[in-house]
Coordinates of C-alpha atoms in Angstrom, one line a residue:
X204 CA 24.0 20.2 -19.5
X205 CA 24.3 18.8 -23.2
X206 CA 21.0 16.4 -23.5
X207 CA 21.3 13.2 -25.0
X208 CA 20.7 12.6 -28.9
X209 CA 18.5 9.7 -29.0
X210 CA 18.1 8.5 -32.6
X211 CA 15.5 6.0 -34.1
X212 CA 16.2 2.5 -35.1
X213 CA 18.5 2.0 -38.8
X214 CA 17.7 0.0 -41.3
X215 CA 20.2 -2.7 -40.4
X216 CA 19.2 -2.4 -36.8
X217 CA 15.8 -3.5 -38.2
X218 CA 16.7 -6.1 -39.9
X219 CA 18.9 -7.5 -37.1
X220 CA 16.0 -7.4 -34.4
X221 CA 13.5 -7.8 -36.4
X222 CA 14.9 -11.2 -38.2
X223 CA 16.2 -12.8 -34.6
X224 CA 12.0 -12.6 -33.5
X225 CA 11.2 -14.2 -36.1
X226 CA 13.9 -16.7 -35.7
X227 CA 13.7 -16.8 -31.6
X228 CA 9.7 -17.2 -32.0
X229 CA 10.2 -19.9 -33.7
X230 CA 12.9 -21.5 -31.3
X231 CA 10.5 -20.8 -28.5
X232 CA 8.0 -23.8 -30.3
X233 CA 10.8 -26.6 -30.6
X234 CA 12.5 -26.0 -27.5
X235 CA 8.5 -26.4 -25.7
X236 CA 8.5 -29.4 -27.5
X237 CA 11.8 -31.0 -26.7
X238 CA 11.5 -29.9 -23.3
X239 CA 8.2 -32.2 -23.5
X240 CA 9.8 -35.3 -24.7
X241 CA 13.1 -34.6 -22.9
X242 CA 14.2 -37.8 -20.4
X243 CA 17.3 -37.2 -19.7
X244 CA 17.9 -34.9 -16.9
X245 CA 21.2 -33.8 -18.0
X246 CA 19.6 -32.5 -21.0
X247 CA 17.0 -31.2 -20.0
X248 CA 18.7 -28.2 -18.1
X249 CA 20.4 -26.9 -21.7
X250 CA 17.4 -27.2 -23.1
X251 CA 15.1 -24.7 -20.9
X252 CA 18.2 -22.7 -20.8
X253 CA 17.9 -22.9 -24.6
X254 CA 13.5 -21.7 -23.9
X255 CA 14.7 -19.2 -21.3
X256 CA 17.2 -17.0 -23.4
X257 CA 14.4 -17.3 -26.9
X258 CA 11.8 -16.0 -24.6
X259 CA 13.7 -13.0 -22.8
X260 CA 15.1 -12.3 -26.2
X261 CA 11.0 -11.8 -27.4
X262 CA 10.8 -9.8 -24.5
X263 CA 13.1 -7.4 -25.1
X264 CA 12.9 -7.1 -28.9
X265 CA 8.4 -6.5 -28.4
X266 CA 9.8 -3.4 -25.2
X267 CA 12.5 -1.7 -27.9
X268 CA 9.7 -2.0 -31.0
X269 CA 7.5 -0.6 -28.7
X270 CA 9.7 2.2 -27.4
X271 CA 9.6 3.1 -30.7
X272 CA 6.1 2.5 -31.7
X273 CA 7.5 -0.6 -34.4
X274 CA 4.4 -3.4 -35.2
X275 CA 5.7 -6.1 -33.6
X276 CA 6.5 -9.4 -35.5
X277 CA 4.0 -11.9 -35.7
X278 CA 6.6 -14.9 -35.6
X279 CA 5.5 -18.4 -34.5
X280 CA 3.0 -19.0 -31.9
X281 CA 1.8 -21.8 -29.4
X282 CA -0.5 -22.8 -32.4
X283 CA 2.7 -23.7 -34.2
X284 CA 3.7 -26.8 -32.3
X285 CA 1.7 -29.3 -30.3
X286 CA 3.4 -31.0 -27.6
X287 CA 1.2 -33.4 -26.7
X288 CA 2.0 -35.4 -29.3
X289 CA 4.2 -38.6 -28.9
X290 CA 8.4 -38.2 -29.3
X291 CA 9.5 -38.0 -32.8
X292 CA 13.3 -37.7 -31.8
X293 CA 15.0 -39.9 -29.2
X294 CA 16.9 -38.8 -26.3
X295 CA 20.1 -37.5 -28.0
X296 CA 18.4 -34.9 -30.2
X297 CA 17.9 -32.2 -27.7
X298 CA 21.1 -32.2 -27.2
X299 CA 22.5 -32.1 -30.6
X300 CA 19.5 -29.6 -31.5
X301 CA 20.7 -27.5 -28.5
X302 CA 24.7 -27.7 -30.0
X303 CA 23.3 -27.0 -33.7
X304 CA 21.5 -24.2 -33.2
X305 CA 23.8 -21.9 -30.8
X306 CA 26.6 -22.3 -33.6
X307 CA 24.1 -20.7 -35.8
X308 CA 23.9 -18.5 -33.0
X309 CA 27.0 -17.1 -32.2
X310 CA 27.7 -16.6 -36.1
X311 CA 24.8 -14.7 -36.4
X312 CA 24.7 -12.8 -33.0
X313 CA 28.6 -11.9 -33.8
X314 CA 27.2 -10.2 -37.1
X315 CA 24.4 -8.5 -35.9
X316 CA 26.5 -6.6 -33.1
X317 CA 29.3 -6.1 -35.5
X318 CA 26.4 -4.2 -37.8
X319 CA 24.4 -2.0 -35.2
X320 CA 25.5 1.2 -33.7
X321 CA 23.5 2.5 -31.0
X322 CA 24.1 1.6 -27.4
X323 CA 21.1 -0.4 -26.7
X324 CA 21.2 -2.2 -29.2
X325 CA 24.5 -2.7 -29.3
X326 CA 24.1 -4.0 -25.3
X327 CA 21.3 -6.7 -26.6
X328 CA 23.1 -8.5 -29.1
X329 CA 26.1 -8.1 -26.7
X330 CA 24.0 -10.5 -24.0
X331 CA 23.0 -12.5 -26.9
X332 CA 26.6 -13.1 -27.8
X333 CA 27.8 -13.6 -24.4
X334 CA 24.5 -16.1 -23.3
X335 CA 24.5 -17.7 -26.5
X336 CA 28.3 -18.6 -25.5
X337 CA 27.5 -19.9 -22.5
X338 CA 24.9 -22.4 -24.1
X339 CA 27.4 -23.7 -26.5
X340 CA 29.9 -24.4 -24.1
X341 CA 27.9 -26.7 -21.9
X342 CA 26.4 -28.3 -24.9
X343 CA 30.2 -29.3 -25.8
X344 CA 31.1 -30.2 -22.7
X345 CA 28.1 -32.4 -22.0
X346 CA 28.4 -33.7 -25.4
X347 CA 32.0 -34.8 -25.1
X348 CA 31.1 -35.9 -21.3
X349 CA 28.5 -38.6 -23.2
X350 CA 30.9 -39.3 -26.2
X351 CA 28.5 -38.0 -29.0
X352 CA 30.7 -35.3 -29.6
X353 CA 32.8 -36.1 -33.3
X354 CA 35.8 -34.6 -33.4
X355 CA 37.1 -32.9 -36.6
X356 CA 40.0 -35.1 -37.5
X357 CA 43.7 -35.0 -36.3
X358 CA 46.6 -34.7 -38.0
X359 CA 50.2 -34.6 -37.2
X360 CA 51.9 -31.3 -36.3
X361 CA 54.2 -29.8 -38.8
X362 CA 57.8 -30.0 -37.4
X363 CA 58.1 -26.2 -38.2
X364 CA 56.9 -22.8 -39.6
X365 CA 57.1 -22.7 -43.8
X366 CA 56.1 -20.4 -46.1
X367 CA 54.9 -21.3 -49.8
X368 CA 58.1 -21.6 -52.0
X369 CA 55.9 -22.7 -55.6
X370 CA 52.8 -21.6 -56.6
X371 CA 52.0 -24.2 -58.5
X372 CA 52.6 -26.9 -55.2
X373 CA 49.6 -24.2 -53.4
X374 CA 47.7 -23.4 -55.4
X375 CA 45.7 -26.0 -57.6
X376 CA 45.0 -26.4 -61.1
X377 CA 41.7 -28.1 -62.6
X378 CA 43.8 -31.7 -64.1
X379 CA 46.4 -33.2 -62.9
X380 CA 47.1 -34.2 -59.2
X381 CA 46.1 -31.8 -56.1
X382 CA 48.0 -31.1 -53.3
X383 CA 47.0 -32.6 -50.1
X384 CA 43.8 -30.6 -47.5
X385 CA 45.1 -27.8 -45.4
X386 CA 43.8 -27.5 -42.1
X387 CA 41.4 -24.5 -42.6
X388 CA 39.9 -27.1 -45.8
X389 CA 39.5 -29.9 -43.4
X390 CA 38.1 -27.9 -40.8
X391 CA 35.2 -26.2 -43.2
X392 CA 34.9 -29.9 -44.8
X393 CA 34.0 -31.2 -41.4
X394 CA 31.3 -28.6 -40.3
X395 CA 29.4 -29.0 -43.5
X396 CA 29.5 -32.0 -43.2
X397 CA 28.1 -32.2 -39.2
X398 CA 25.7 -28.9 -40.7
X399 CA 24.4 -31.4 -43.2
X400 CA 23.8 -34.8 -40.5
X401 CA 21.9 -32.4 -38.1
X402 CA 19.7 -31.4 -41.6
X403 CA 19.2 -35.0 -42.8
X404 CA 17.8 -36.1 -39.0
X405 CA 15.4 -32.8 -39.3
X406 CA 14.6 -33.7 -43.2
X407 CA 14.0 -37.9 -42.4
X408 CA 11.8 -36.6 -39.4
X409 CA 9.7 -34.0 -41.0
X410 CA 8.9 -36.5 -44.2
X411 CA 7.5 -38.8 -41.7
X412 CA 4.9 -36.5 -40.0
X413 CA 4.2 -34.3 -43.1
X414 CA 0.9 -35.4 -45.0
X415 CA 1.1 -32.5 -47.8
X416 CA 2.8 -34.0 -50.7
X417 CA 4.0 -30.6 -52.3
X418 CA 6.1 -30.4 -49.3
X419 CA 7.0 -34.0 -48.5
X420 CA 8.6 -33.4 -52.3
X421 CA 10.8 -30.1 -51.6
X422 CA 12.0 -32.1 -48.2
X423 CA 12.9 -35.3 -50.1
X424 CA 14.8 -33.2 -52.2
X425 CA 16.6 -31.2 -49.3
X426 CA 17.1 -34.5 -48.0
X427 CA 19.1 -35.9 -51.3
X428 CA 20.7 -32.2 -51.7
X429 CA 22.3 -33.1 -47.7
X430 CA 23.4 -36.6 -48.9
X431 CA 24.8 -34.9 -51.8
X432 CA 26.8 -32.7 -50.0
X433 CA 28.1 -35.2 -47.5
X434 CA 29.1 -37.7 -50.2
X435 CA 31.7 -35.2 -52.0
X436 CA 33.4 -34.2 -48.7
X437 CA 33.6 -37.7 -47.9
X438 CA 35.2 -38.4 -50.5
X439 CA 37.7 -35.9 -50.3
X440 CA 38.5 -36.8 -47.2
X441 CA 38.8 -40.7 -48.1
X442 CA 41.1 -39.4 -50.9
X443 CA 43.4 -38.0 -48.6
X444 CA 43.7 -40.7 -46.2
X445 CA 41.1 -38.8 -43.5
X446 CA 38.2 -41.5 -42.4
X447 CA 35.0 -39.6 -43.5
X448 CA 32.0 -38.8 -41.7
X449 CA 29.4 -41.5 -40.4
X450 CA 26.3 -40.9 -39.0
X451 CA 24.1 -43.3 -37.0
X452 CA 20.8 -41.9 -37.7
X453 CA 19.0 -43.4 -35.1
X454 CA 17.7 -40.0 -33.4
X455 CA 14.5 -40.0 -35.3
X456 CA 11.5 -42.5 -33.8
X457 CA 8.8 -44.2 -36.0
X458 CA 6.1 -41.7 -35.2
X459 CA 4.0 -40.4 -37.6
X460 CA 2.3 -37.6 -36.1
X461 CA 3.7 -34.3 -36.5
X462 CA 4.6 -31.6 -33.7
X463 CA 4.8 -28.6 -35.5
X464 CA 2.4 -26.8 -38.0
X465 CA 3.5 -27.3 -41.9
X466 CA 4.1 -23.3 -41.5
X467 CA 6.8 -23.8 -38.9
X468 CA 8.5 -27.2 -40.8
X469 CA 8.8 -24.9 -44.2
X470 CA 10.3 -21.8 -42.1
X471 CA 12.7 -23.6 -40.7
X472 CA 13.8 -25.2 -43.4
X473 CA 14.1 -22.4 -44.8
X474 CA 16.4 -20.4 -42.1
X475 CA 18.4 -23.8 -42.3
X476 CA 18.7 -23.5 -45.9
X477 CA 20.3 -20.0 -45.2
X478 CA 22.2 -20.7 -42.7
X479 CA 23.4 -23.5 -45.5
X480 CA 24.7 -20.6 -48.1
X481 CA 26.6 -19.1 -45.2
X482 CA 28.9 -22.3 -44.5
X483 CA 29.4 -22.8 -47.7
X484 CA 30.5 -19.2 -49.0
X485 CA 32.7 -19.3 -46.1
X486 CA 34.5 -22.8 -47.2
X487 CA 34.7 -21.2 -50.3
X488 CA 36.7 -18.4 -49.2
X489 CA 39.2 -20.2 -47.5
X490 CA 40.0 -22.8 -49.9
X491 CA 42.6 -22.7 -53.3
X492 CA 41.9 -25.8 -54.5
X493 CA 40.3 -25.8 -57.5
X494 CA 38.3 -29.1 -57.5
X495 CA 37.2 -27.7 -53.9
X496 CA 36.1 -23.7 -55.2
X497 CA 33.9 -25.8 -58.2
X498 CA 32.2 -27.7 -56.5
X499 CA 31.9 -25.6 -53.3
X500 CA 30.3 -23.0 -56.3
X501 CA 27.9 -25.9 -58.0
X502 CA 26.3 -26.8 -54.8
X503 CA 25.8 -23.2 -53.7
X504 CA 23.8 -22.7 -56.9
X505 CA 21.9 -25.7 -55.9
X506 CA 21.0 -24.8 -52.6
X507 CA 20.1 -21.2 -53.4
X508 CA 17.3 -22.8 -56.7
X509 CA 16.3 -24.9 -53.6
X510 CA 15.5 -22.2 -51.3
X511 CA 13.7 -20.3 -54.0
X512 CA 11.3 -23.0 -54.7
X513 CA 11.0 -22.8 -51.0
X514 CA 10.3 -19.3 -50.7
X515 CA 8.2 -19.9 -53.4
X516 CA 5.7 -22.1 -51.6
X517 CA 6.0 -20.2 -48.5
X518 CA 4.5 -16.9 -50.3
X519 CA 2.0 -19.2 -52.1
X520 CA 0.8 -20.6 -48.4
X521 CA 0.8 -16.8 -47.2
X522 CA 3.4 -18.3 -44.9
X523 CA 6.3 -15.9 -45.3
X524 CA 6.6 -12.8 -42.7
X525 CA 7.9 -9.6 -45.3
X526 CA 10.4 -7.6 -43.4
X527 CA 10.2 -4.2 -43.2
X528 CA 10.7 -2.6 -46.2
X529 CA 12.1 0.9 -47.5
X530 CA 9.1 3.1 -49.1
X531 CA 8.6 3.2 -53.0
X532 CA 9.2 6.8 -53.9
X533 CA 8.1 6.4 -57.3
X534 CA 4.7 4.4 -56.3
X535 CA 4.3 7.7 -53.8
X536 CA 5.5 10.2 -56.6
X537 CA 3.3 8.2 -59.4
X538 CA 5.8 7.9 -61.5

């Protein structure tokens, strides 16, 4: 009988589990917290489905780190979020929080099992994918059922098939007039867009609790980078006859008193501001208009100086969690 070959943990194995504790740790506070403040009994199910699946995720990332004697994370603790505090987000936030974050979830669970090889593994982010699914479905379909849910917008069906005859009528030049949005533009023009409302309700809340005035700055300026961002697909839209985007930012209350630890706002404004590179590199790479691919370039420079002053302050607080990292030969050789 041929026994079986159990190997240890890769490096991008690592990275994947070790990166979704930190990330579901930190889940595990917020969801506590807007299962506290939670009314709505419709709601309220998605969002202790939303606890339970961060909390069995903890579970079985600590068993395989300890299977393979791995220090576990430290992450984000109880002492992170305090939810006796009053509401700082009304009724519908949950609910859009709940939507917001599985999207981020089934891009990044869908890359994590697309990068890891062995079988257990491999069967983890499988459940994560599959449960992560699940939670994103019933947040759509609750969210239509209450008729919060924006729609991306509609346009009329082509009569028939085509294929590009002229280069120049596809693909655009930097003067001169540009060829109406196709629908893979529009559709990455619209998610940004909803990416960068969820952020603006997160960013107008968290400068309304926050008393440290280092940090109240980087979130005012996350906050304009947002409106930034929204503003020049807007536009775009407006200038080819699509309505734009309007939020009715009414989600956030008028308390002053905040829920999370400073440690926690700045971490997840951080993974938000990741998250953030993501969408955009991926409108990027679906669009050939020019005016689009320059901007879509600008702002990604802007949001990548932003999360580096970020970063900066996080390892200046002694708030950032180092990953694991590979071994300095030539520190061990002393070279």
């Amino acid at each position: 009988m041929v026994g079986s070959h159990v190997v240890g943990l890769s490096s991008t194995e690592l990275s994947a589990l070790w990166s979704s504790y930190i990330s579901d740790s930190l889940a595990i506070c917020i969801s506590k917290y807007l299962l506290k403040i939670t009314e709505d009994d419709e709601v309220k199910p998605l969002v202790e489905l939303s606890l339970t699946l961060a909390q069995s995720h903890i579970e079985t990332i600590q068993h395989l780190f300890e299977k393979e004697k791995f220090p576990i994370p430290i992450g984000f603790t109880d002492a992170d979020v305090n939810v006796t505090v009053p509401p700082l987000f009304f009724d519908t936030f949950p609910l859009s929080y709940v939507y917001a974050m599985s999207r981020i979830g089934l891009t990044k669970y869908a890359l994590f099992l697309s990068n890891t090889a062995r079988e257990d593994v491999r069967n983890y982010f499988t459940q994560c994918l599959q449960s992560t699914t699940d939670l994103y479905n019933k947040s759509v379909t609750l969210m239509l059922t209450k008729g919060i849910y924006d729609r991306p917008p509609m346009i009329p069906y082509p009569e028939h098939a085509t294929f590009v005859k002229k280069k120049e009528n596809f693909l655009s030049k930097w003067f001169g007039p540009q060829r109406t949005l196709n629908v893979m533009e529009v559709s990455e023009m619209f998610f940004n867009i909803e990416r960068n409302y969820f952020g603006l309700i997160l960013l107008t809340a968290f400068m309304q609790v926050v008393k440290d005035e280092h940090i109240k700055r980087l979130l005012a300026r996350g906050k304009q980078l947002s409106m930034n961002q929204i503003k020049f697909i807007n536009d775009k839209l407006v200038q080819d006859d699509l309505l734009g985007t309007i939020m009715v930012n009414t989600e956030v209350t008028t308390s002053t008193v905040s829920p999370f630890s400073d440690k926690l706002i700045l971490n997840l404004l951080n993974l938000l501001n990741s998250s953030a590179l993501t969408y955009l590199g991926n409108a990027l790479s679906v669009t050939t208009r020019l005016d689009l691919a320059g901007e879509y370039s600008k702002l990604m420079a802007e949001v990548m100086s932003f999360g580096k002053d970020v970063t900066d302050l996080l390892i200046e607080r002694e708030w950032l969690e180092e990953p694991p990292v590979t071994p300095d030969r030539k520190k061990l050789a002393g070279v």
